[in-house]
């Protein structure tokens, strides 16, 4: 039940809130109940991120209440998991609640409040506008138990489940919101850096935030009154994050293996877990998990976390995306959006599924969805290491069966079938595999050679690392030293690179120079001054040495303003460090500019490159020199092959290929002073490239290389076909039969008894003879396998694979020959081994005897242990018998205690019954004595009853109130208690339909001389009894505070028809036009005019109005509406739907009118606000109910959009 605040307008000292999903509602209910039970003056609010907007109500808000549009929510829910979405919306909720002007406390849904927090929170916010709570106050021990210190550091030192913000933290909350939109998992990082952005106070209080992180450091104790303490202070909050009601034996299911906290060792903590689990069950927790509203599509397919992250990264590229707050407002609203469609939009996710089922750049053979499922599942990664390569068939089968059946991905997301490799064409031709400028040049060369090009030819020239179909002759074309060991041949553009990569045993290396582009020299542009050019390829930054070119330029032209250096930059995005180094080196000189392409009108190109990327640099320089631009280059590597002394200006190099920058400075000055010579060198360089690096020359070389490769491929295929040949291993296999021969013991000998001795020795050594035969058989088998491998490799050599392979095989044959020689030496030493084995056997016999002695001793020891164990069992049996006897004794004592308790209970019941009879007799005696000594009695026939307010006289024919008061002595005790809690001692209590004045007498006695009571009763006989009851039961000075209106309260002044009421008094109604003259009537009046006409009531405000006129109360209140709106008193109305309809009024309209006046409709029985339709529907079969018209607080409108929060949330109210 909700406790009624003393003043509805009072602002709470603290507002608490939480953010959760619908699946966490049981935990939210437990949190709200525990918080409000300890903070009856506080407010509590819950944001449910996946709740529909129409579910918003008291104590519960949705993202729409925070100003989040449906489109924005759909995008956020698609790109975030449940925890990420809750964390992302948390700063927005806190910022909105700060508009109330009081501190706001955020608690995680799994927090349970045990003691008040107001004092400690308010004291903390005085020291900082942001209050953080550390998870642990001391480092966790390094004992291999979880959670560990490293897990604490990874998760975050501060607990995001306990945050306090005060006015002044709005800027930090906006910063946190923007950061979480960019990186939803950045809560830890932002909280760690919060002290640099806002005034932070760290709350180092052991009574707050008890959890699996710190429970081992905080000893709990339970006092006699049930209070749980930590270090002598009451425990305030417990954070049950990770607690699973289905596994209540664990404090946190996240640390199930090697948990640091065992509940069996902490009984107080175990009791807390048991109580919390019961709270969750009462709050609606069931074993069946509630699905997260944004966790799956409309058809039930779950969204992988990796897919959400991919969606988020792509969405951030759109400046209007919810994940790009830094660009908010920069793009017009009518501009087309590039964000992928959301999964929870109006189309039920159809467009999102279409996007997620497309292949991406990383997995062109799969789909985004399938790749995300594979990435999120470690078992799938282990089962299919290459899901879109070698394991594509098996992974596709899993997706189509298990994946779809388990709702892990939709059918369109299943990867397509594996494309068959192109059919092999046994013809002379070439397949060029790769992309990029170099691949385009190689294709041009292949087409110029006249060779057929396309897929399926046996010779494949590969310029990347993509897989090649089987049974192909693979040729890798590589720059510099990036060789591949899986290729049959390696082609490089220069002799320098060939010398670097060629090695023994590796693939054959051949040179295929690339042709220079055939372009015309550009027309002069007439630029002023001197323009130098340079190339900055950050992919080979050190080898390119563009900073050397910059240094040479600056040293050569320190004071000349008519020179400029334009640097063509590439690869800056992939190598930001190198790009920044270049920008910083050139920023101070305005003569140096960074451009995208080389200026074709430059007067000279500078390249003082180092050794290491010769082919790449030479390829770029050839393209510039083909335009007629003179080049100043370092003289080494592939560049030295490209130019000669007359076609380029060479910079000398030191040892190791380091160019001489000082020499380059002098050469630059010379070229700047003699431009004609520079132009002549540029023209000569262009002519040299046209003579030596032509497309025809490169195409002829390529044709020769491809024909040679094709012949080698044909020879290899022919060698793979089986050919009949004599097995060279046959002699060795025949020789193995010699191991099966038995020795001849019958051979003649001069030694007497020689045959018999041979038999005896042979029998003694039979075991070792068999062993030696096994050893020799193994040795011979090893030799046979070795020779077989040698023969196989010799056969490969005969097929003409290459000189390198022959050399390798020769070395391996020599190695195996040496190994065979060592094996022969081992065979010769076998006789000595037999002697050593005999000695070992003697030693084994001794050790066997020692082992037998040890077994006998161990058996005796075990026998003694068995006797001791039997004695222990006997002792345990005796102890068990004693325990059973004690249990029997305790059972008998318990029976005696229960019997004694039952007897005492019977005595108490009899005494209570006798006391009840005595009380009834005393009540009758008091009534008779009062009637006997009464000096004056009303003229109305009445009966006297004794009540809690005194002796009251009621009409003798009252069949409703009289019996109840005679037997109980009280009337409507719950309503009376509620009125007492609301009435103002100096205000006015209005009792409409006062009848004989029960409430009138009670309130006069309660208010005393400070307040006033107005009783409204149209029935003359009831008015007489009311005056009598007031006079008899109250002192005269108190009775004078009564104002009696002997008319019917109505909306207008006039005459009303009166008829006797079944509950006493009269019931009034509008007087019909055809009423007879003798009909009973009463006077009607407007109460606001009546009250304003009483001088004693001037300056007082209405405090409580009680209307006991079912079906007529709204008419009575209509005559008081002006004072109701002025004073806003609490009104208690006896409401009857049927009686309201009997005078022609609609009950629903009547109740809605009260809301227009500024009142909430609260049934007294439930104490919860309800709509008019619900109240009328609930009255089905009821005569009337008591309504509490509770005035809504009137507060100044706060700045900005606000979230409606209720004044007080019931501890047991469902959120």
Tab-separated table of N, CA and C in Angstrom, residues 765-829:
chain	number	residue	atom	x	y	z
A	765	UNK	N	69.209	-68.335	-24.169
A	765	UNK	CA	69.215	-67.023	-24.847
A	765	UNK	C	68.082	-66.882	-25.851
A	766	UNK	N	67.089	-67.767	-25.770
A	766	UNK	CA	66.002	-67.697	-26.761
A	766	UNK	C	65.275	-66.356	-26.708
A	767	UNK	N	64.983	-65.847	-25.479
A	767	UNK	CA	64.265	-64.554	-25.346
A	767	UNK	C	65.083	-63.418	-25.955
A	768	UNK	N	66.421	-63.421	-25.658
A	768	UNK	CA	67.258	-62.332	-26.172
A	768	UNK	C	67.504	-62.496	-27.659
A	769	UNK	N	67.478	-63.751	-28.109
A	769	UNK	CA	67.623	-63.967	-29.543
A	769	UNK	C	66.425	-63.388	-30.299
A	770	UNK	N	65.212	-63.621	-29.758
A	770	UNK	CA	64.006	-63.046	-30.383
A	770	UNK	C	64.040	-61.515	-30.335
A	771	UNK	N	64.545	-61.006	-29.210
A	771	UNK	CA	64.637	-59.542	-29.098
A	771	UNK	C	65.597	-58.970	-30.142
A	772	UNK	N	66.718	-59.613	-30.333
A	772	UNK	CA	67.686	-59.122	-31.303
A	772	UNK	C	67.127	-59.246	-32.715
A	773	UNK	N	66.358	-60.313	-32.953
A	773	UNK	CA	65.735	-60.434	-34.282
A	773	UNK	C	64.765	-59.270	-34.522
A	774	UNK	N	63.999	-58.914	-33.478
A	774	UNK	CA	63.064	-57.774	-33.620
A	774	UNK	C	63.826	-56.482	-33.898
A	775	UNK	N	64.937	-56.278	-33.168
A	775	UNK	CA	65.726	-55.060	-33.372
A	775	UNK	C	66.263	-55.004	-34.787
A	776	UNK	N	66.825	-56.151	-35.247
A	776	UNK	CA	67.385	-56.171	-36.600
A	776	UNK	C	66.290	-55.982	-37.641
A	777	UNK	N	65.098	-56.560	-37.385
A	777	UNK	CA	63.982	-56.381	-38.336
A	777	UNK	C	63.603	-54.910	-38.426
A	778	UNK	N	63.557	-54.228	-37.252
A	778	UNK	CA	63.225	-52.791	-37.259
A	778	UNK	C	64.277	-51.998	-38.016
A	779	UNK	N	65.557	-52.364	-37.812
A	779	UNK	CA	66.621	-51.647	-38.512
A	779	UNK	C	66.515	-51.844	-40.015
A	780	UNK	N	66.267	-53.078	-40.406
A	780	UNK	CA	66.162	-53.352	-41.847
A	780	UNK	C	64.945	-52.635	-42.431
A	781	UNK	N	63.828	-52.600	-41.666
A	781	UNK	CA	62.640	-51.875	-42.160
A	781	UNK	C	62.943	-50.390	-42.325
A	782	UNK	N	63.697	-49.827	-41.349
A	782	UNK	CA	64.076	-48.420	-41.473
A	782	UNK	C	64.934	-48.171	-42.691
A	783	UNK	N	65.905	-49.088	-42.932
A	783	UNK	CA	66.733	-48.939	-44.130
A	783	UNK	C	65.879	-49.042	-45.379
A	784	UNK	N	64.901	-49.978	-45.362
A	784	UNK	CA	64.042	-50.145	-46.533
A	784	UNK	C	63.220	-48.886	-46.806
A	785	UNK	N	62.664	-48.292	-45.722
A	785	UNK	CA	61.895	-47.066	-45.927
A	785	UNK	C	62.785	-45.930	-46.405
A	786	UNK	N	63.990	-45.852	-45.845
A	786	UNK	CA	64.911	-44.793	-46.266
A	786	UNK	C	65.257	-44.928	-47.739
A	787	UNK	N	65.586	-46.158	-48.140
A	787	UNK	CA	65.937	-46.374	-49.545
A	787	UNK	C	64.732	-46.093	-50.441
A	788	UNK	N	63.538	-46.446	-49.965
A	788	UNK	CA	62.329	-46.160	-50.757
A	788	UNK	C	62.163	-44.669	-50.969
A	789	UNK	N	62.393	-43.881	-49.926
A	789	UNK	CA	62.278	-42.430	-50.064
A	789	UNK	C	63.337	-41.900	-51.020
A	790	UNK	N	64.552	-42.479	-50.932
A	790	UNK	CA	65.624	-42.045	-51.839
A	790	UNK	C	65.256	-42.362	-53.283
A	791	UNK	N	64.700	-43.549	-53.503
A	791	UNK	CA	64.306	-43.933	-54.866
A	791	UNK	C	63.212	-43.006	-55.379
A	792	UNK	N	62.246	-42.679	-54.484
A	792	UNK	CA	61.165	-41.799	-54.938
A	792	UNK	C	61.693	-40.420	-55.324
A	793	UNK	N	62.595	-39.908	-54.546
A	793	UNK	CA	63.143	-38.588	-54.853
A	793	UNK	C	64.025	-38.629	-56.108
A	794	UNK	N	64.715	-39.750	-56.319
A	794	UNK	CA	65.485	-39.872	-57.544
A	794	UNK	C	64.564	-39.884	-58.761
A	795	UNK	N	63.410	-40.556	-58.582
A	795	UNK	CA	62.435	-40.552	-59.684
A	795	UNK	C	61.945	-39.148	-59.977
A	796	UNK	N	61.728	-38.358	-58.935
A	796	UNK	CA	61.300	-36.971	-59.139
A	796	UNK	C	62.377	-36.173	-59.861
A	797	UNK	N	63.645	-36.480	-59.547
A	797	UNK	CA	64.734	-35.762	-60.216
A	797	UNK	C	64.744	-36.090	-61.693
A	798	UNK	N	64.471	-37.368	-62.019
A	798	UNK	CA	64.477	-37.766	-63.426
A	798	UNK	C	63.381	-37.093	-64.230
A	799	UNK	N	62.319	-36.626	-63.574
A	799	UNK	CA	61.247	-35.931	-64.306
A	799	UNK	C	61.620	-34.507	-64.641
A	800	UNK	N	62.749	-34.031	-64.156
A	800	UNK	CA	63.216	-32.702	-64.531
A	800	UNK	C	62.588	-31.580	-63.753
A	801	UNK	N	62.364	-31.796	-62.447
A	801	UNK	CA	61.766	-30.718	-61.660
A	801	UNK	C	62.712	-29.536	-61.561
A	802	UNK	N	64.021	-29.794	-61.359
A	802	UNK	CA	64.931	-28.652	-61.268
A	802	UNK	C	66.250	-29.030	-60.618
A	803	UNK	N	67.239	-28.210	-60.846
A	803	UNK	CA	68.571	-28.457	-60.291
A	803	UNK	C	68.551	-28.313	-58.780
A	804	UNK	N	67.737	-27.384	-58.297
A	804	UNK	CA	67.686	-27.169	-56.846
A	804	UNK	C	67.197	-28.400	-56.113
A	805	UNK	N	66.135	-29.037	-56.667
A	805	UNK	CA	65.619	-30.243	-56.021
A	805	UNK	C	66.648	-31.376	-56.069
A	806	UNK	N	67.411	-31.480	-57.175
A	806	UNK	CA	68.423	-32.535	-57.282
A	806	UNK	C	69.499	-32.358	-56.213
A	807	UNK	N	69.887	-31.126	-55.969
A	807	UNK	CA	70.905	-30.880	-54.957
A	807	UNK	C	70.390	-31.253	-53.570
A	808	UNK	N	69.133	-30.911	-53.324
A	808	UNK	CA	68.555	-31.263	-52.036
A	808	UNK	C	68.507	-32.777	-51.860
A	809	UNK	N	68.080	-33.478	-52.911
A	809	UNK	CA	68.004	-34.938	-52.822
A	809	UNK	C	69.393	-35.552	-52.617
A	810	UNK	N	70.402	-34.979	-53.284
A	810	UNK	CA	71.772	-35.507	-53.107
A	810	UNK	C	72.209	-35.373	-51.643
A	811	UNK	N	71.907	-34.213	-51.059
A	811	UNK	CA	72.282	-34.019	-49.654
A	811	UNK	C	71.544	-34.994	-48.748
A	812	UNK	N	70.262	-35.220	-49.039
A	812	UNK	CA	69.494	-36.152	-48.203
A	812	UNK	C	70.005	-37.583	-48.364
A	813	UNK	N	70.424	-37.969	-49.604
A	813	UNK	CA	70.980	-39.322	-49.798
A	813	UNK	C	72.251	-39.495	-48.983
A	814	UNK	N	73.110	-38.485	-49.005
A	814	UNK	CA	74.330	-38.578	-48.198
A	814	UNK	C	73.998	-38.684	-46.715
A	815	UNK	N	72.978	-37.934	-46.302
A	815	UNK	CA	72.588	-37.998	-44.889
A	815	UNK	C	72.095	-39.393	-44.537
A	816	UNK	N	71.282	-39.966	-45.420
A	816	UNK	CA	70.773	-41.314	-45.130
A	816	UNK	C	71.871	-42.355	-45.206
A	817	UNK	N	72.877	-42.150	-46.078
A	817	UNK	CA	74.012	-43.096	-46.120
A	817	UNK	C	74.771	-43.083	-44.795
A	818	UNK	N	74.991	-41.882	-44.280
A	818	UNK	CA	75.650	-41.791	-42.980
A	818	UNK	C	74.816	-42.481	-41.910
A	819	UNK	N	73.478	-42.279	-42.002
A	819	UNK	CA	72.604	-42.929	-41.022
A	819	UNK	C	72.691	-44.449	-41.145
A	820	UNK	N	72.771	-44.974	-42.378
A	820	UNK	CA	72.880	-46.423	-42.567
A	820	UNK	C	74.207	-46.932	-42.010
A	821	UNK	N	75.257	-46.148	-42.152
A	821	UNK	CA	76.544	-46.574	-41.588
A	821	UNK	C	76.474	-46.659	-40.070
A	822	UNK	N	75.790	-45.672	-39.487
A	822	UNK	CA	75.653	-45.730	-38.027
A	822	UNK	C	74.837	-46.951	-37.613
A	823	UNK	N	73.804	-47.286	-38.403
A	823	UNK	CA	73.021	-48.481	-38.088
A	823	UNK	C	73.880	-49.747	-38.186
A	824	UNK	N	74.778	-49.793	-39.159
A	824	UNK	CA	75.665	-50.963	-39.264
A	824	UNK	C	76.556	-51.089	-38.044
A	825	UNK	N	77.065	-49.948	-37.574
A	825	UNK	CA	77.886	-49.987	-36.355
A	825	UNK	C	77.071	-50.494	-35.176
A	826	UNK	N	75.796	-50.113	-35.140
A	826	UNK	CA	74.949	-50.607	-34.049
A	826	UNK	C	74.763	-52.118	-34.132
A	827	UNK	N	74.663	-52.650	-35.352
A	827	UNK	CA	74.506	-54.110	-35.498
A	827	UNK	C	75.758	-54.832	-35.007
A	828	UNK	N	76.919	-54.253	-35.318
A	828	UNK	CA	78.154	-54.894	-34.862
A	828	UNK	C	78.263	-54.906	-33.349
A	829	UNK	N	77.605	-53.918	-32.688
A	829	UNK	CA	77.706	-53.883	-31.234
A	829	UNK	C	76.620	-54.654	-30.527
